[in-house]
Coordinates of C-alpha atoms and ligand atoms in Angstrom, one line a residue:
M1 CA -150.6 -0.4 57.3
L2 CA -149.3 2.9 56.2
K3 CA -152.1 4.8 57.9
D4 CA -151.6 3.2 61.3
K5 CA -147.8 3.7 61.1
I6 CA -148.2 7.4 60.3
Q7 CA -150.8 7.9 63.0
A8 CA -148.6 6.3 65.6
L9 CA -145.6 8.5 64.5
A10 CA -147.8 11.7 64.5
K11 CA -148.7 10.9 68.1
D12 CA -145.1 10.2 69.1
I13 CA -143.8 13.5 67.7
H14 CA -146.7 15.6 68.9
G15 CA -144.7 17.0 71.8
D16 CA -141.9 18.0 69.4
V17 CA -144.3 19.8 67.0
V18 CA -145.9 21.7 69.9
R19 CA -142.5 22.8 71.0
H20 CA -141.7 24.0 67.5
R21 CA -145.0 25.8 67.3
R22 CA -144.6 27.5 70.6
H23 CA -141.1 28.6 69.8
L24 CA -142.2 30.1 66.5
H25 CA -145.3 31.7 68.1
A26 CA -143.2 33.3 70.8
N27 CA -140.7 34.6 68.1
P28 CA -142.7 36.0 65.2
E29 CA -141.2 37.9 62.4
L30 CA -142.7 40.1 59.7
S31 CA -142.9 39.3 56.0
F32 CA -139.5 39.2 54.2
E33 CA -137.8 39.5 57.7
E34 CA -138.1 35.8 58.7
Y35 CA -134.3 35.5 59.6
Q36 CA -134.6 33.7 62.9
T37 CA -137.4 31.6 61.7
S38 CA -135.5 30.6 58.6
A39 CA -132.4 29.7 60.8
Y40 CA -134.7 27.7 63.1
V41 CA -136.1 25.7 60.2
K42 CA -132.7 25.1 58.7
S43 CA -131.3 23.7 62.0
A44 CA -134.4 21.6 62.6
L45 CA -133.9 20.1 59.1
D46 CA -130.2 19.6 59.9
E47 CA -131.1 17.7 63.0
L48 CA -133.3 15.4 61.0
G49 CA -130.5 14.9 58.4
I50 CA -132.6 16.5 55.6
E51 CA -130.7 18.4 52.9
W52 CA -131.9 21.9 52.2
T53 CA -131.2 24.9 50.0
A54 CA -132.0 28.6 50.7
M55 CA -134.2 30.5 48.3
A56 CA -135.8 34.0 48.1
N57 CA -133.6 35.3 50.9
T58 CA -135.3 33.7 53.9
G59 CA -137.0 30.8 52.2
V60 CA -135.9 27.2 52.7
V61 CA -136.4 24.1 50.5
G62 CA -135.8 20.7 52.0
V63 CA -135.7 17.4 50.0
I64 CA -136.5 13.9 51.2
R65 CA -135.9 11.1 48.7
G66 CA -137.5 7.7 49.4
D67 CA -135.1 4.8 49.1
I68 CA -137.3 3.0 46.5
P69 CA -136.4 4.5 43.1
S70 CA -139.2 6.6 41.5
E71 CA -139.5 9.8 39.4
A72 CA -142.6 11.0 41.3
V73 CA -142.3 14.3 43.1
V74 CA -144.7 16.1 45.5
A75 CA -144.2 19.5 47.1
L76 CA -145.5 20.4 50.5
R77 CA -145.7 24.1 51.3
A78 CA -145.7 26.1 54.6
D79 CA -145.5 29.9 55.0
M80 CA -143.4 31.5 57.8
D81 CA -144.3 35.2 58.3
A82 CA -146.3 36.9 61.0
L83 CA -148.4 40.0 61.2
P84 CA -148.1 43.5 62.6
I85 CA -150.6 42.8 65.4
K86 CA -150.1 43.1 69.2
E87 CA -151.0 39.8 70.8
A88 CA -153.7 39.9 73.4
N89 CA -153.4 36.3 74.6
D90 CA -152.1 35.5 78.0
V91 CA -150.3 32.2 77.2
P92 CA -146.8 30.9 78.1
Y93 CA -145.8 31.1 74.4
R94 CA -147.1 34.7 74.0
S95 CA -145.2 36.8 71.4
N96 CA -141.9 38.2 72.6
N97 CA -141.7 40.5 69.7
E98 CA -143.9 43.4 70.7
G99 CA -146.4 44.4 68.0
V100 CA -145.8 41.3 65.9
M101 CA -147.9 38.2 66.2
H102 CA -148.5 34.8 64.4
A103 CA -152.2 35.7 64.0
C104 CA -152.6 33.8 60.8
G105 CA -151.3 30.5 62.0
H106 CA -148.2 30.4 59.9
D107 CA -146.3 29.2 63.0
V108 CA -148.7 26.2 62.8
H109 CA -148.0 25.6 59.1
T110 CA -144.2 25.7 59.6
S111 CA -144.1 23.6 62.7
S112 CA -146.5 21.1 61.1
L113 CA -144.3 20.8 58.0
L114 CA -141.3 20.1 60.3
G115 CA -143.4 17.4 62.0
T116 CA -144.4 16.0 58.6
A117 CA -140.7 16.0 57.6
K118 CA -139.8 14.0 60.7
I119 CA -142.4 11.4 59.9
L120 CA -141.4 11.1 56.3
Q121 CA -137.7 11.0 57.1
H122 CA -138.4 8.2 59.5
L123 CA -140.3 6.2 56.8
K124 CA -137.7 6.9 54.1
S125 CA -136.5 3.3 53.6
D126 CA -140.1 2.2 53.0
F127 CA -141.3 4.6 50.3
A128 CA -140.9 5.6 46.6
G129 CA -140.7 9.2 45.4
T130 CA -139.3 12.6 46.4
I131 CA -140.8 15.1 48.7
K132 CA -140.0 18.8 48.5
L133 CA -140.6 20.8 51.7
I134 CA -141.2 24.4 50.8
F135 CA -140.9 26.9 53.7
Q136 CA -141.6 30.2 52.1
P137 CA -141.4 33.8 53.3
A138 CA -144.0 36.6 53.1
E139 CA -147.4 35.2 52.4
E140 CA -148.9 38.4 53.9
K141 CA -147.2 41.0 51.8
L142 CA -147.0 41.8 48.1
P143 CA -145.5 40.5 45.8
G144 CA -145.8 37.4 48.0
G145 CA -143.0 35.0 48.9
A146 CA -144.6 32.3 46.7
S147 CA -144.0 34.3 43.5
L148 CA -140.3 34.9 44.4
M149 CA -139.8 31.2 45.2
I150 CA -141.3 30.2 41.9
K151 CA -139.1 32.8 40.1
E152 CA -136.1 31.3 41.8
G153 CA -137.0 27.8 40.6
V154 CA -138.8 26.1 43.5
L155 CA -141.0 24.2 41.1
E156 CA -138.0 22.9 39.0
N157 CA -135.2 20.4 39.6
P158 CA -137.0 18.2 40.5
K159 CA -140.4 19.4 39.2
P160 CA -143.3 18.4 41.5
Q161 CA -146.4 16.9 39.9
A162 CA -148.4 18.2 42.8
V163 CA -148.1 21.1 45.3
I164 CA -150.1 20.7 48.5
G165 CA -150.6 23.3 51.2
Q166 CA -152.7 23.7 54.3
H167 CA -154.0 26.7 56.3
V168 CA -155.6 27.0 59.7
M169 CA -159.3 27.7 59.8
P170 CA -161.0 28.8 63.1
L171 CA -164.5 27.9 61.8
I172 CA -163.6 24.2 61.7
D173 CA -163.1 22.0 64.8
A174 CA -159.7 20.6 65.6
G175 CA -159.4 17.0 64.2
K176 CA -161.2 18.0 60.9
I177 CA -160.3 19.6 57.7
G178 CA -162.2 21.5 55.0
I179 CA -161.6 21.1 51.2
R180 CA -163.0 22.5 48.0
S181 CA -162.4 21.4 44.4
G182 CA -161.9 24.0 41.6
K183 CA -161.8 27.7 42.2
Y184 CA -161.5 28.5 45.8
M185 CA -160.0 31.9 46.6
A186 CA -160.0 35.3 44.8
S187 CA -157.5 37.4 43.0
T188 CA -157.1 40.6 45.0
D189 CA -156.0 44.0 43.6
E190 CA -155.5 47.2 45.4
L191 CA -157.1 50.4 44.1
Y192 CA -155.6 53.9 44.9
V193 CA -157.7 56.7 43.4
T194 CA -157.2 60.5 43.6
V195 CA -159.9 62.8 42.3
T196 CA -158.7 66.4 41.9
G197 CA -161.1 69.3 41.4
K198 CA -160.8 72.9 42.7
G199 CA -161.5 73.6 46.3
G200 CA -162.9 76.8 47.8
H201 CA -165.7 78.2 50.0
G202 CA -168.6 75.8 50.6
A203 CA -171.0 78.7 50.0
Q204 CA -169.8 79.3 46.4
P205 CA -170.0 75.9 44.6
Q206 CA -170.2 77.7 41.3
Q207 CA -166.6 78.8 41.6
N208 CA -165.3 75.4 42.6
I209 CA -165.1 71.9 41.1
D210 CA -166.3 69.8 43.9
P211 CA -164.3 66.5 44.1
V212 CA -166.5 65.2 46.9
V213 CA -169.7 65.1 44.7
I214 CA -167.7 63.8 41.8
T215 CA -166.2 61.0 43.9
A216 CA -169.7 60.1 45.1
H217 CA -170.7 59.6 41.5
I218 CA -167.6 57.5 40.8
I219 CA -168.2 55.2 43.7
I220 CA -171.8 54.6 42.8
A221 CA -171.1 54.1 39.1
L222 CA -168.2 51.7 39.7
Q223 CA -170.6 49.3 41.5
Q224 CA -172.1 48.7 38.0
I225 CA -168.8 46.9 37.2
V226 CA -170.1 44.3 39.7
S227 CA -173.9 44.5 39.0
R228 CA -174.0 45.1 35.2
F229 CA -170.7 44.1 33.6
A230 CA -169.6 41.0 35.6
D231 CA -171.0 37.7 34.7
P232 CA -173.6 36.9 37.4
K233 CA -172.1 33.4 37.6
L234 CA -168.7 34.8 38.4
P235 CA -168.1 36.2 41.9
T236 CA -166.8 39.8 41.8
V237 CA -166.3 42.2 44.7
L238 CA -165.5 45.9 44.7
S239 CA -165.2 47.7 48.0
F240 CA -163.8 51.1 49.0
G241 CA -162.7 51.2 52.6
K242 CA -161.0 54.5 52.7
I243 CA -162.3 57.9 51.5
I244 CA -160.5 61.1 52.5
A245 CA -162.1 64.4 51.7
N246 CA -160.3 66.6 54.1
G247 CA -162.3 69.8 53.9
A248 CA -164.7 71.2 56.5
T249 CA -168.4 72.1 56.8
N250 CA -167.7 75.2 54.8
V251 CA -164.6 74.1 52.9
I252 CA -164.6 72.1 49.7
P253 CA -161.2 70.3 49.4
N254 CA -159.1 70.3 46.3
E255 CA -159.0 66.5 46.1
V256 CA -160.5 63.3 47.4
Y257 CA -158.4 60.2 48.0
L258 CA -159.8 56.6 47.9
E259 CA -158.5 53.1 48.6
G260 CA -160.3 50.0 47.7
T261 CA -160.1 46.3 46.7
F262 CA -161.2 44.4 43.6
R263 CA -161.6 40.7 43.8
T264 CA -162.7 38.0 41.4
L265 CA -162.0 34.5 40.1
N266 CA -161.2 34.8 36.4
E267 CA -158.0 36.3 35.0
E268 CA -159.5 37.6 31.7
W269 CA -162.4 39.3 33.5
R270 CA -159.9 40.7 36.0
A271 CA -157.9 42.4 33.3
E272 CA -161.1 43.6 31.5
A273 CA -162.6 45.0 34.8
H274 CA -159.4 46.9 35.5
K275 CA -159.7 48.7 32.2
K276 CA -163.4 49.4 32.6
M277 CA -163.1 50.8 36.2
K278 CA -160.3 53.1 35.1
K279 CA -162.2 54.3 32.1
M280 CA -165.4 54.9 33.9
A281 CA -163.8 56.8 36.8
E282 CA -161.7 58.9 34.6
G283 CA -164.6 59.6 32.2
I284 CA -166.9 60.7 35.1
A285 CA -164.3 63.0 36.5
E286 CA -163.5 64.5 33.2
S287 CA -167.2 65.1 32.3
M288 CA -167.5 67.0 35.5
G289 CA -164.4 69.1 35.0
A290 CA -162.1 67.2 37.4
N291 CA -159.2 64.8 37.0
C292 CA -159.0 61.3 38.2
E293 CA -155.8 59.3 38.7
F294 CA -156.8 55.6 39.0
K295 CA -153.9 53.4 40.1
I296 CA -154.3 49.6 40.4
V297 CA -151.7 47.4 42.2
N298 CA -152.1 43.8 41.2
G299 CA -152.2 41.4 44.1
Y300 CA -152.3 37.6 44.1
P301 CA -154.1 35.7 41.3
F302 CA -157.1 33.5 42.1
L303 CA -156.5 30.1 43.7
V304 CA -157.7 27.0 42.0
N305 CA -157.6 23.5 43.4
E306 CA -157.0 21.1 40.5
E307 CA -159.9 18.8 40.3
A308 CA -158.3 15.4 39.9
L309 CA -155.6 16.1 42.5
T310 CA -158.2 17.5 44.9
A311 CA -160.5 14.4 44.5
Q312 CA -157.5 12.3 45.4
V313 CA -156.5 14.4 48.4
R314 CA -160.1 14.3 49.6
G315 CA -160.1 10.5 49.3
F316 CA -156.8 10.2 51.3
A317 CA -158.1 12.6 53.9
E318 CA -161.4 10.7 54.3
N319 CA -159.4 7.5 54.7
Y320 CA -157.0 9.0 57.2
L321 CA -159.4 11.1 59.3
G322 CA -162.7 9.4 58.6
K323 CA -165.3 10.7 56.2
E324 CA -167.2 12.6 58.9
N325 CA -164.1 14.7 59.5
V326 CA -163.7 16.1 56.0
E327 CA -166.0 19.1 55.4
D328 CA -166.9 21.0 52.2
L329 CA -165.7 24.5 51.8
D330 CA -167.4 27.4 50.1
I331 CA -165.6 29.9 47.8
W332 CA -163.8 32.5 49.9
M333 CA -163.1 35.9 48.5
A334 CA -159.9 36.4 50.5
A335 CA -156.5 36.0 48.8
E336 CA -153.6 33.7 49.4
D337 CA -150.3 33.6 47.6
F338 CA -150.5 29.8 47.4
A339 CA -152.5 30.8 44.3
Y340 CA -149.2 31.3 42.5
Y341 CA -148.4 27.6 42.9
S342 CA -151.9 26.7 41.7
Q343 CA -151.4 28.8 38.6
A344 CA -148.1 27.1 37.8
A345 CA -148.7 23.5 38.8
D346 CA -151.5 21.1 39.9
A347 CA -152.1 22.2 43.4
C348 CA -154.4 21.6 46.4
F349 CA -154.9 23.9 49.3
Y350 CA -157.0 22.6 52.2
R351 CA -158.1 24.0 55.6
L352 CA -157.0 22.6 58.9
G353 CA -159.5 22.8 61.7
I354 CA -158.1 24.3 64.9
R355 CA -161.3 25.4 66.7
N356 CA -162.3 24.3 70.3
E357 CA -165.4 26.0 71.4
A358 CA -165.4 24.4 74.8
R359 CA -162.0 26.0 75.5
G360 CA -163.0 29.3 74.0
I361 CA -160.7 28.9 71.0
T362 CA -162.8 30.6 68.3
S363 CA -161.1 33.8 67.3
S364 CA -160.6 34.6 63.6
V365 CA -157.3 34.8 61.9
H366 CA -155.7 38.3 61.9
T367 CA -157.1 39.2 65.3
P368 CA -155.1 39.7 68.6
T369 CA -156.8 36.8 70.3
F370 CA -156.2 34.2 67.6
D371 CA -155.0 30.9 69.0
I372 CA -155.4 27.2 68.2
D373 CA -156.3 23.9 69.9
E374 CA -152.8 22.3 69.6
S375 CA -154.3 18.8 69.2
A376 CA -154.7 20.0 65.6
L377 CA -150.9 19.6 65.3
A378 CA -151.2 15.8 65.4
T379 CA -153.8 15.9 62.6
S380 CA -151.8 18.3 60.4
T381 CA -148.5 16.5 60.5
G382 CA -149.8 12.9 60.0
L383 CA -152.4 13.8 57.4
M384 CA -149.9 15.7 55.2
A385 CA -147.4 12.9 55.4
Y386 CA -150.1 10.4 54.5
I387 CA -151.4 12.5 51.5
A388 CA -147.8 12.9 50.2
L389 CA -147.0 9.2 50.4
K390 CA -150.3 8.1 48.9
R391 CA -149.9 10.7 46.1
L392 CA -146.4 9.3 45.4
G393 CA -148.1 5.9 44.8
N394 CA -147.2 4.2 48.1
Ligands
ZN1 ZN1 -153.2 36.0 56.8
ZN2 ZN1 -152.3 32.9 56.3

């Protein structure tokens, strides 16, 4: 049976995948700078006899064609970049690149996809269909490696009918996965706002235009975008995490600077909300004699798991891992550049459990103590190979 074969192979290559993961973890590179990582992936593919092409500078795309003729194509995606975080773990595979750390598990995704590639390459003579292996740069940094890979044609020649990705999740135990059909993650836009008034002595407000009070009005009023304008059935978040009004107890500053984030799950509403926020902030400032510059930097779109594909993937996962090891996920208002694939093709993005509470492996992603239970690397490699081959009709 295909499942037993893959499970046995995943077990056989587990040591290999751990070695890949530890090498990548010890040698993390920032977004768009994944030169060593990219070279490592290329040489690992060469060793497996898998043809590849380079894309988006540090990106790599491998192709495995099953020996049985078929037009079906599935793409599997991993991201390769690390974060500007100083690792606090005392482990043998600790980061050698001071101040840079694989704190989002992209080392896990890349090593897992190399493992999946090894399994698939081994089974090549037995299956029909083509598998594209996407190793992309820069998930953590705008404009996102995925958008560049798509622009450079990663979803063409051959065109995949499905794109599948996985991401570590510290809330789920190793050996399990989480999945959600439909809208799953949010679009995320960055807001940069400057309110300019007229500074002066705090004792003479009548001679100044106080940008601090005006900014306070703007912040409160903008929450009505969420509470009064957004459809209550549609998740919307607006948060300002940075406010700089650099005056003093008795000094009113000339300007106040704000940074925030706007997140939602609908492209039309996203565009409309941008216009409304800008108009409201500029209007309030103007009515109070100040000026407001409201800059929005578009981030990733929302991520949607195509329903038919996701139902299939869930079924394959239940079959491979057992029903009790496939959990339901809630909507999560974080962003992920896999969303670009989901906007361009049928896509499914699921979560890989890596938690082991007994061993104290519980830290969130993007923290200096993030780590994984490496037994998850046997789940990740085999499951993805199984999903790919089943989806290709094997
Ligand atoms: Zn991340
Ligand atoms: Zn990530």
